[in-house]
Amino acid sequence: SVSTYAFTNFIAPPSQRGPTILRKLYPTLPKVVTRELGIFVDYVMRDFVNSWYSTIDGAVLYEDERERRVRMERERVVREKRMVEEERLRRTNEILRVGRR
């Protein structure tokens, strides 16, 4: 049979937390069931719950997976730059100390 729904622009859910959580909660479920239900939960969270829940509770800090990865990468780059700068300053101070002798 042919489906009347043509999902040509399929977009995967932002995370794979659903399957992981369901595996922990229901370890005896078949893997395929756990995976499919988990993906469904991820879609519900992304497309429905997150859109309204954060407006009800201002303390909710929702961050989708893409935003989280970008933030984490930005923080990693800042840490690396800081480490490089600290090393450069350490070496400069060593050179100055040796030059004073």
Coordinates of C-alpha atoms in Angstrom, one line a residue:
S1 CA 0.0 0.0 0.0
V2 CA 1.1 3.6 -0.7
S3 CA 1.2 6.0 2.2
T4 CA -0.6 9.3 1.8
Y5 CA 2.1 10.9 3.9
A6 CA 5.3 11.7 2.0
F7 CA 8.0 12.7 4.5
T8 CA 10.6 13.7 2.0
N9 CA 12.3 16.3 4.3
F10 CA 13.0 13.9 7.2
I11 CA 14.9 15.5 10.0
A12 CA 16.3 13.4 12.7
P13 CA 15.5 14.3 16.3
P14 CA 18.0 16.6 18.0
S15 CA 19.3 14.0 20.4
Q16 CA 19.3 10.3 21.0
R17 CA 18.5 10.6 24.7
G18 CA 15.1 8.9 24.4
P19 CA 16.5 5.5 23.4
T20 CA 19.2 5.6 26.1
I21 CA 16.7 6.5 28.8
L22 CA 14.2 3.9 27.7
R23 CA 16.9 1.2 27.6
K24 CA 17.8 2.1 31.3
L25 CA 14.1 2.2 32.4
Y26 CA 13.0 -0.9 30.4
P27 CA 16.0 -3.2 29.9
T28 CA 13.8 -6.2 28.9
L29 CA 12.2 -4.4 25.9
P30 CA 13.4 -5.5 22.5
K31 CA 16.1 -3.2 21.2
V32 CA 14.1 -2.2 18.1
V33 CA 11.1 -1.2 20.3
T34 CA 13.3 0.7 22.7
R35 CA 15.0 2.6 19.8
E36 CA 11.8 3.5 18.0
L37 CA 9.9 4.5 21.2
G38 CA 13.0 6.5 22.3
I39 CA 13.1 8.4 18.9
F40 CA 9.4 9.1 19.2
V41 CA 10.0 10.5 22.7
D42 CA 12.8 12.7 21.3
Y43 CA 10.5 14.0 18.6
V44 CA 7.7 14.8 21.2
M45 CA 10.2 16.6 23.4
R46 CA 11.6 18.6 20.5
D47 CA 8.4 19.4 18.7
F48 CA 5.9 19.8 21.5
V49 CA 7.1 19.9 25.1
N50 CA 10.1 22.2 24.7
S51 CA 8.1 24.7 22.8
W52 CA 5.7 25.4 25.6
Y53 CA 7.3 24.1 28.8
S54 CA 10.0 26.8 29.0
T55 CA 7.3 29.5 28.7
I56 CA 5.6 28.0 31.8
D57 CA 8.6 27.7 34.0
G58 CA 11.2 30.4 33.6
A59 CA 13.7 28.3 35.4
V60 CA 13.8 25.7 32.6
L61 CA 17.0 26.0 30.6
Y62 CA 16.3 24.1 27.5
E63 CA 19.1 23.9 25.0
D64 CA 18.8 21.8 21.9
E65 CA 21.7 19.4 21.0
R66 CA 23.0 21.6 18.2
E67 CA 23.2 24.7 20.4
R68 CA 24.8 22.7 23.2
R69 CA 27.5 21.4 20.8
V70 CA 28.2 24.8 19.5
R71 CA 28.5 26.2 23.0
M72 CA 30.7 23.4 24.1
E73 CA 33.0 23.9 21.1
R74 CA 33.2 27.6 21.7
E75 CA 34.1 27.0 25.4
R76 CA 36.8 24.5 24.3
V77 CA 38.3 27.0 21.9
V78 CA 38.4 29.7 24.6
R79 CA 40.0 27.2 27.1
E80 CA 42.7 26.3 24.4
K81 CA 43.4 30.0 23.7
R82 CA 43.7 30.7 27.4
M83 CA 46.2 27.8 27.8
V84 CA 48.2 28.9 24.8
E85 CA 48.3 32.5 26.1
E86 CA 49.3 31.3 29.6
E87 CA 52.1 29.2 28.1
R88 CA 53.3 32.1 26.0
L89 CA 53.4 34.4 29.1
R90 CA 55.2 31.7 31.1
R91 CA 57.9 31.4 28.3
T92 CA 58.2 35.2 28.0
N93 CA 58.7 35.5 31.8
E94 CA 61.3 32.7 31.7
I95 CA 63.2 34.6 28.9
L96 CA 63.1 37.8 30.9
R97 CA 64.2 36.1 34.0
V98 CA 67.2 34.5 32.2
G99 CA 68.0 37.8 30.6
R100 CA 68.3 39.6 34.0
R101 CA 70.9 37.2 35.2

